[in-house]
XYZ file of N, CA, C and O in Angstrom:
488
model
N -145.445 -17.451 1.200
C -144.942 -18.700 0.420
C -144.179 -18.212 -0.712
O -144.699 -17.305 -1.473
N -142.984 -18.733 -0.989
C -142.205 -18.421 -2.099
C -142.558 -19.401 -3.202
O -142.517 -20.540 -3.123
N -142.930 -18.806 -4.285
C -143.302 -19.591 -5.419
C -142.142 -19.837 -6.419
O -141.361 -18.900 -6.643
N -142.253 -21.007 -7.064
C -141.339 -21.378 -8.111
C -141.946 -21.221 -9.344
O -143.002 -21.524 -9.736
N -141.279 -20.250 -10.383
C -142.030 -20.030 -11.621
C -142.169 -21.126 -12.673
O -142.747 -21.123 -13.514
N -141.441 -22.256 -12.267
C -141.518 -23.425 -13.132
C -142.632 -24.281 -13.019
O -142.923 -25.340 -13.604
N -143.398 -24.087 -11.976
C -144.726 -25.049 -11.652
C -145.877 -24.067 -11.356
O -145.723 -22.974 -10.606
N -146.951 -24.379 -11.823
C -148.206 -23.705 -11.680
C -148.393 -23.479 -10.053
O -148.164 -24.315 -9.260
N -148.890 -22.318 -9.709
C -149.008 -21.853 -8.178
C -149.980 -22.821 -7.581
O -149.872 -23.341 -6.450
N -151.179 -23.205 -8.293
C -152.067 -24.102 -7.602
C -151.548 -25.319 -7.269
O -151.833 -26.135 -6.215
N -150.481 -25.920 -8.025
C -149.975 -27.249 -7.793
C -148.917 -26.976 -6.624
O -148.688 -27.944 -5.843
N -148.322 -25.865 -6.475
C -147.575 -25.601 -5.365
C -148.198 -25.615 -4.003
O -147.809 -25.914 -2.998
N -149.489 -25.077 -4.163
C -150.380 -24.966 -3.009
C -150.802 -26.486 -2.700
O -150.774 -26.965 -1.446
N -150.996 -27.268 -3.740
C -151.288 -28.824 -3.446
C -150.078 -29.384 -2.764
O -150.209 -30.081 -1.864
N -148.847 -29.020 -3.227
C -147.610 -29.534 -2.508
C -147.626 -29.139 -0.989
O -147.321 -29.960 -0.052
N -148.023 -27.963 -0.721
C -148.216 -27.416 0.662
C -149.163 -28.339 1.406
O -148.965 -28.631 2.607
N -150.362 -28.605 0.891
C -151.211 -29.643 1.426
C -150.582 -30.962 1.745
O -150.706 -31.572 2.808
N -149.893 -31.415 0.726
C -149.215 -32.842 0.859
C -148.409 -32.784 1.970
O -148.251 -33.752 2.852
N -147.510 -31.728 2.153
C -146.528 -31.674 3.320
C -147.262 -31.608 4.622
O -146.835 -32.351 5.500
N -148.380 -30.899 4.630
C -148.992 -30.883 6.114
C -149.597 -32.238 6.395
O -149.845 -32.642 7.433
N -150.233 -32.903 5.292
C -150.730 -34.117 5.508
C -149.650 -35.361 5.828
O -149.826 -36.019 6.773
N -148.675 -35.268 5.055
C -147.543 -36.328 5.343
C -146.843 -36.044 6.671
O -146.501 -37.033 7.308
N -146.689 -34.804 7.096
C -146.088 -34.588 8.408
C -147.201 -34.727 9.612
O -146.835 -34.505 10.668
N -148.329 -34.991 9.132
C -149.528 -35.323 10.123
C -149.959 -34.029 10.934
O -150.525 -34.189 11.920
N -149.465 -32.892 10.351
C -150.213 -31.643 10.958
C -151.587 -31.606 10.590
O -152.251 -30.958 11.444
N -152.091 -32.182 9.495
C -153.491 -32.248 9.193
C -153.699 -33.815 9.097
O -153.296 -34.599 8.236
N -154.469 -34.286 10.161
C -154.793 -35.682 10.249
C -155.980 -36.069 9.312
O -156.851 -35.301 9.060
N -156.120 -37.252 9.176
C -157.222 -37.824 8.221
C -158.470 -37.591 9.191
O -158.578 -37.765 10.341
N -159.518 -37.081 8.555
C -160.862 -36.765 9.122
C -160.829 -35.391 9.780
O -161.919 -34.835 10.202
N -159.639 -34.766 9.835
C -159.683 -33.280 10.526
C -160.049 -32.288 9.458
O -159.642 -32.297 8.282
N -160.477 -31.217 10.017
C -160.988 -30.035 9.094
C -159.662 -29.324 8.827
O -158.746 -29.087 9.721
N -159.568 -28.766 7.653
C -158.451 -28.048 7.179
C -158.784 -26.501 7.000
O -159.972 -26.282 6.897
N -157.933 -25.636 6.679
C -158.235 -24.144 6.513
C -159.088 -24.143 5.424
O -159.053 -24.960 4.373
N -159.940 -23.046 5.233
C -160.852 -22.802 4.196
C -160.043 -22.236 2.980
O -158.929 -21.834 3.157
N -160.808 -22.120 1.941
C -160.219 -21.548 0.795
C -159.701 -20.220 1.016
O -158.597 -19.756 0.637
N -160.552 -19.374 1.612
C -160.139 -18.032 1.983
C -158.890 -17.999 2.770
O -157.945 -17.128 2.550
N -158.847 -18.871 3.819
C -157.719 -18.882 4.818
C -156.513 -19.334 4.105
O -155.384 -18.825 4.287
N -156.690 -20.327 3.161
C -155.327 -20.740 2.442
C -154.838 -19.591 1.554
O -153.747 -19.205 1.562
N -155.811 -18.952 0.821
C -155.562 -17.853 -0.084
C -154.745 -16.743 0.772
O -153.830 -16.261 0.180
N -155.325 -16.428 1.840
C -154.594 -15.422 2.762
C -153.220 -15.875 3.202
O -152.215 -15.189 3.132
N -153.087 -17.239 3.583
C -151.864 -17.673 4.130
C -150.717 -17.613 3.055
O -149.698 -17.327 3.456
N -151.143 -18.075 1.856
C -150.138 -18.066 0.869
C -150.034 -16.903 -0.117
O -149.332 -16.853 -1.076
N -150.927 -15.883 0.296
C -151.070 -14.630 -0.430
C -151.331 -14.900 -1.958
O -150.495 -14.546 -2.935
N -152.308 -15.622 -2.239
C -152.789 -15.677 -3.703
C -154.353 -15.483 -3.753
O -155.078 -15.350 -2.805
N -154.831 -15.251 -5.009
C -156.210 -14.978 -5.214
C -156.941 -16.263 -4.804
O -156.523 -17.403 -5.013
N -158.068 -16.072 -4.322
C -158.901 -17.262 -3.888
C -159.230 -18.174 -4.943
O -159.465 -19.312 -4.862
N -159.312 -17.624 -6.253
C -159.587 -18.489 -7.413
C -158.514 -19.512 -7.665
O -158.596 -20.642 -8.020
N -157.314 -19.098 -7.341
C -156.084 -19.932 -7.416
C -156.173 -21.089 -6.295
O -155.945 -22.243 -6.640
N -156.520 -20.614 -5.227
C -156.649 -21.732 -4.078
C -157.779 -22.719 -4.350
O -157.569 -23.786 -4.101
N -158.847 -22.194 -4.888
C -160.008 -23.107 -5.192
C -159.579 -24.068 -6.264
O -159.965 -25.355 -6.160
N -158.583 -23.753 -7.147
C -158.035 -24.695 -8.050
C -157.425 -25.854 -7.495
O -157.399 -27.006 -7.763
N -156.605 -25.489 -6.298
C -155.899 -26.497 -5.678
C -156.846 -27.397 -4.824
O -156.703 -28.728 -4.785
N -157.830 -26.797 -4.256
C -158.790 -27.635 -3.554
C -159.701 -28.505 -4.480
O -159.919 -29.720 -4.111
N -160.206 -28.046 -5.739
C -160.585 -28.905 -6.732
C -159.704 -30.088 -7.085
O -160.192 -31.276 -7.159
N -158.505 -29.860 -7.366
C -157.598 -30.777 -7.693
C -157.435 -31.873 -6.608
O -157.470 -33.101 -6.920
N -157.224 -31.373 -5.324
C -157.330 -32.346 -4.220
C -158.584 -33.205 -4.052
O -158.393 -34.361 -3.635
N -159.651 -32.546 -4.431
C -160.828 -33.274 -4.206
C -160.922 -34.351 -5.393
O -161.379 -35.511 -5.248
N -160.431 -34.008 -6.636
C -160.452 -34.943 -7.715
C -159.547 -36.158 -7.418
O -159.949 -37.221 -7.714
N -158.603 -35.933 -6.669
C -157.632 -37.039 -6.180
C -158.259 -37.762 -4.836
O -157.561 -38.697 -4.506
N -159.241 -37.168 -4.475
C -159.945 -37.813 -3.189
C -159.042 -37.647 -2.050
O -159.030 -38.462 -1.016
N -158.035 -36.664 -1.816
C -157.305 -36.458 -0.659
C -158.115 -35.586 0.289
O -157.923 -35.882 1.462
N -158.939 -34.825 -0.278
C -159.827 -33.961 0.835
C -161.322 -34.111 0.145
O -161.486 -34.422 -0.888
N -162.225 -33.760 1.093
C -163.666 -33.585 0.706
C -164.281 -32.501 1.409
O -163.721 -32.059 2.377
N -165.495 -32.040 0.966
C -166.074 -30.744 1.402
C -167.500 -31.308 2.083
O -168.250 -32.091 1.540
N -167.607 -31.023 3.292
C -169.046 -31.023 3.919
C -169.700 -29.690 3.782
O -169.118 -28.725 4.463
N -170.654 -29.676 2.946
C -171.238 -28.435 2.531
C -171.562 -27.632 3.790
O -172.373 -28.125 4.824
N -171.225 -26.403 3.813
C -171.546 -25.530 4.982
C -170.699 -25.496 6.188
O -170.795 -24.924 7.131
N -169.912 -26.697 6.238
C -168.976 -26.934 7.340
C -167.592 -26.596 6.999
O -166.834 -26.087 7.812
N -167.096 -27.074 5.886
C -165.723 -27.001 5.511
C -165.094 -28.064 4.842
O -165.818 -29.154 4.452
N -163.879 -27.970 4.524
C -163.046 -29.201 4.008
C -162.392 -29.924 5.026
O -161.980 -29.444 6.151
N -162.231 -31.285 4.599
C -161.507 -32.259 5.677
C -160.617 -33.092 4.896
O -160.868 -33.398 3.626
N -159.620 -33.611 5.519
C -158.794 -34.683 4.901
C -159.529 -35.937 4.883
O -160.222 -36.437 5.827
N -159.593 -36.703 3.733
C -160.288 -37.906 3.633
C -159.565 -38.963 4.425
O -158.617 -38.806 4.915
N -160.522 -40.000 4.711
C -160.108 -41.012 5.507
C -158.889 -41.780 5.017
O -158.025 -42.312 5.830
N -158.662 -41.836 3.563
C -157.452 -42.500 3.116
C -156.516 -41.414 2.428
O -155.746 -41.717 1.621
N -156.511 -40.040 2.997
C -155.894 -39.065 2.389
C -154.356 -39.113 2.705
O -153.505 -39.003 1.707
N -153.833 -39.743 3.784
C -152.476 -39.889 3.965
C -151.950 -40.854 2.976
O -150.915 -40.707 2.441
N -152.562 -42.038 2.891
C -152.188 -43.142 2.015
C -152.067 -42.712 0.634
O -151.328 -42.930 -0.253
N -153.110 -41.896 0.201
C -153.258 -41.458 -1.212
C -152.018 -40.423 -1.544
O -151.438 -40.630 -2.508
N -151.746 -39.560 -0.646
C -150.758 -38.588 -0.797
C -149.306 -39.313 -0.760
O -148.521 -38.957 -1.542
N -149.196 -40.182 0.132
C -147.837 -41.048 0.195
C -147.700 -41.794 -1.220
O -146.698 -41.612 -1.643
N -148.727 -42.323 -1.743
C -148.544 -43.005 -2.948
C -148.219 -41.990 -4.158
O -147.296 -42.290 -4.982
N -148.941 -40.877 -4.213
C -148.583 -39.752 -5.218
C -147.276 -39.351 -5.117
O -146.512 -39.240 -6.136
N -146.811 -38.942 -3.849
C -145.452 -38.527 -3.693
C -144.270 -39.548 -3.973
O -143.368 -39.152 -4.506
N -144.632 -40.654 -3.573
C -143.594 -41.719 -3.829
C -143.485 -41.875 -5.371
O -142.430 -41.987 -5.883
N -144.557 -41.935 -6.186
C -144.600 -42.144 -7.578
C -143.821 -41.014 -8.270
O -143.073 -41.096 -9.105
N -143.993 -39.638 -7.712
C -143.461 -38.588 -8.203
C -141.918 -38.646 -8.034
O -141.199 -38.298 -8.934
N -141.516 -39.068 -6.739
C -140.128 -39.179 -6.444
C -139.519 -40.198 -7.367
O -138.403 -39.911 -7.956
N -140.029 -41.282 -7.428
C -139.371 -42.357 -8.414
C -139.318 -42.028 -9.893
O -138.425 -42.340 -10.477
N -140.488 -41.320 -10.435
C -140.354 -40.945 -11.732
C -139.667 -39.713 -12.082
O -139.156 -39.556 -13.317
N -139.577 -38.772 -11.218
C -139.112 -37.366 -11.419
C -137.802 -37.073 -10.886
O -136.776 -36.564 -11.448
N -137.582 -37.313 -9.538
C -136.522 -37.089 -8.680
C -135.304 -38.068 -8.795
O -134.089 -37.643 -9.121
N -135.657 -39.250 -8.821
C -134.668 -40.409 -8.765
C -133.893 -40.492 -10.103
O -132.699 -40.533 -9.896
N -134.443 -40.440 -11.207
C -133.584 -40.410 -12.468
C -132.450 -39.252 -12.417
O -131.441 -39.435 -12.742
N -132.968 -38.062 -11.897
C -132.046 -37.013 -11.848
C -130.870 -37.295 -10.756
O -129.715 -36.972 -11.127
N -131.219 -37.815 -9.701
C -130.259 -38.349 -8.731
C -129.352 -39.193 -9.267
O -128.042 -39.057 -9.059
N -129.830 -40.241 -9.914
C -128.972 -41.291 -10.534
C -128.066 -40.676 -11.603
O -126.798 -41.163 -11.580
N -128.486 -39.657 -12.310
C -127.574 -39.044 -13.267
C -126.345 -38.368 -12.600
O -125.240 -38.419 -12.957
N -126.780 -37.558 -11.593
C -125.737 -36.736 -10.793
C -124.747 -37.891 -10.094
O -123.653 -37.570 -10.034
N -125.200 -38.923 -9.523
C -124.420 -39.908 -9.009
C -123.452 -40.426 -10.019
O -122.228 -40.607 -9.697
N -123.956 -40.790 -11.163
C -123.096 -41.280 -12.308
C -122.004 -40.083 -12.762
O -120.864 -40.509 -12.746
N -122.444 -38.966 -12.856
C -121.543 -37.960 -13.199
C -120.483 -37.782 -12.161
O -119.273 -37.453 -12.531
N -120.878 -37.885 -10.890
C -119.876 -37.653 -9.822
C -119.195 -38.936 -9.243
O -118.423 -38.822 -8.270
N -119.441 -39.867 -9.987
C -118.860 -41.251 -9.652
C -119.176 -41.405 -8.075
O -118.272 -41.968 -7.347
N -120.465 -41.413 -7.721
C -121.059 -41.826 -6.340
C -121.641 -43.143 -6.557
O -122.662 -43.346 -7.255
N -121.248 -44.235 -5.781
C -121.773 -45.491 -5.770
C -122.829 -45.621 -4.847
O -123.101 -44.710 -3.958
N -123.661 -46.778 -5.069
C -124.802 -47.057 -4.185
C -124.312 -47.184 -2.664
O -125.020 -46.770 -1.786
N -123.131 -47.618 -2.476
C -122.638 -47.907 -1.144
C -122.426 -46.550 -0.457
O -122.834 -46.414 0.735
N -121.843 -45.745 -1.165
C -121.465 -44.354 -0.665
C -122.946 -43.466 -0.383
O -123.068 -42.884 0.768
N -123.845 -43.705 -1.177
C -125.188 -43.121 -1.010
C -125.950 -43.729 0.156
O -126.351 -42.958 1.057
N -125.650 -45.032 0.282
C -126.370 -45.728 1.529
C -125.651 -45.189 2.788
O -126.429 -44.986 3.680
N -124.423 -45.057 2.797
C -123.654 -44.564 4.018
C -124.047 -43.166 4.361
O -124.341 -42.907 5.362
N -124.211 -42.287 3.369
C -124.667 -40.857 3.520
C -126.103 -40.828 4.089
O -126.506 -40.066 4.902
N -127.088 -41.846 3.615
C -128.379 -41.844 3.905
C -128.496 -42.372 5.557
O -129.174 -41.691 6.189
N -127.602 -43.363 5.754
C -127.685 -43.834 7.169
C -127.162 -42.819 8.151
O -127.763 -42.618 9.209
N -126.153 -41.991 7.843
C -125.574 -40.907 8.637
C -126.686 -39.832 8.706
O -126.964 -39.393 9.983
N -127.319 -39.464 7.652
C -128.497 -38.581 7.870
C -129.674 -38.868 8.687
O -129.951 -38.206 9.518
N -129.952 -40.330 8.632
C -131.020 -40.866 9.462
C -130.645 -40.715 10.916
O -131.493 -40.390 11.764
N -129.431 -41.154 11.169
C -128.873 -41.100 12.663
C -128.875 -39.667 13.143
O -129.153 -39.406 14.257
N -128.586 -38.630 12.321
C -128.547 -37.401 12.752
C -129.866 -36.695 13.016
O -130.071 -35.842 13.804
N -130.931 -37.324 12.415
C -132.257 -36.847 12.496
C -132.923 -37.360 13.903
O -133.705 -36.626 14.570
N -132.296 -38.393 14.647
C -132.702 -38.974 15.779
C -132.395 -38.023 16.872
O -131.699 -37.115 17.108
């Protein structure tokens, strides 16, 4: 995993979890990799990985069954979706709007580009 120096590593691991949950690679109620497995996958110290796990538990995205492992919470997908939407609206969208203004790109042009992108995904 390539890390970005502008964000703590444990939060980048959290983002990795978010992507796996939102893409439904990790379903609600399913077991996820252990702390050691995640640490090896992303090549970090297990202490860094456990910080990510603790953060996700605090948000109730995952839970631990003692002696069995970690699982995605029953409302994990919805929780992650709400978190990521809020982040997008508060952090990414203002920057996008600023760039649109600087480049004189209107909402209609953005909408057309979005629709074209959606059609290409199909």
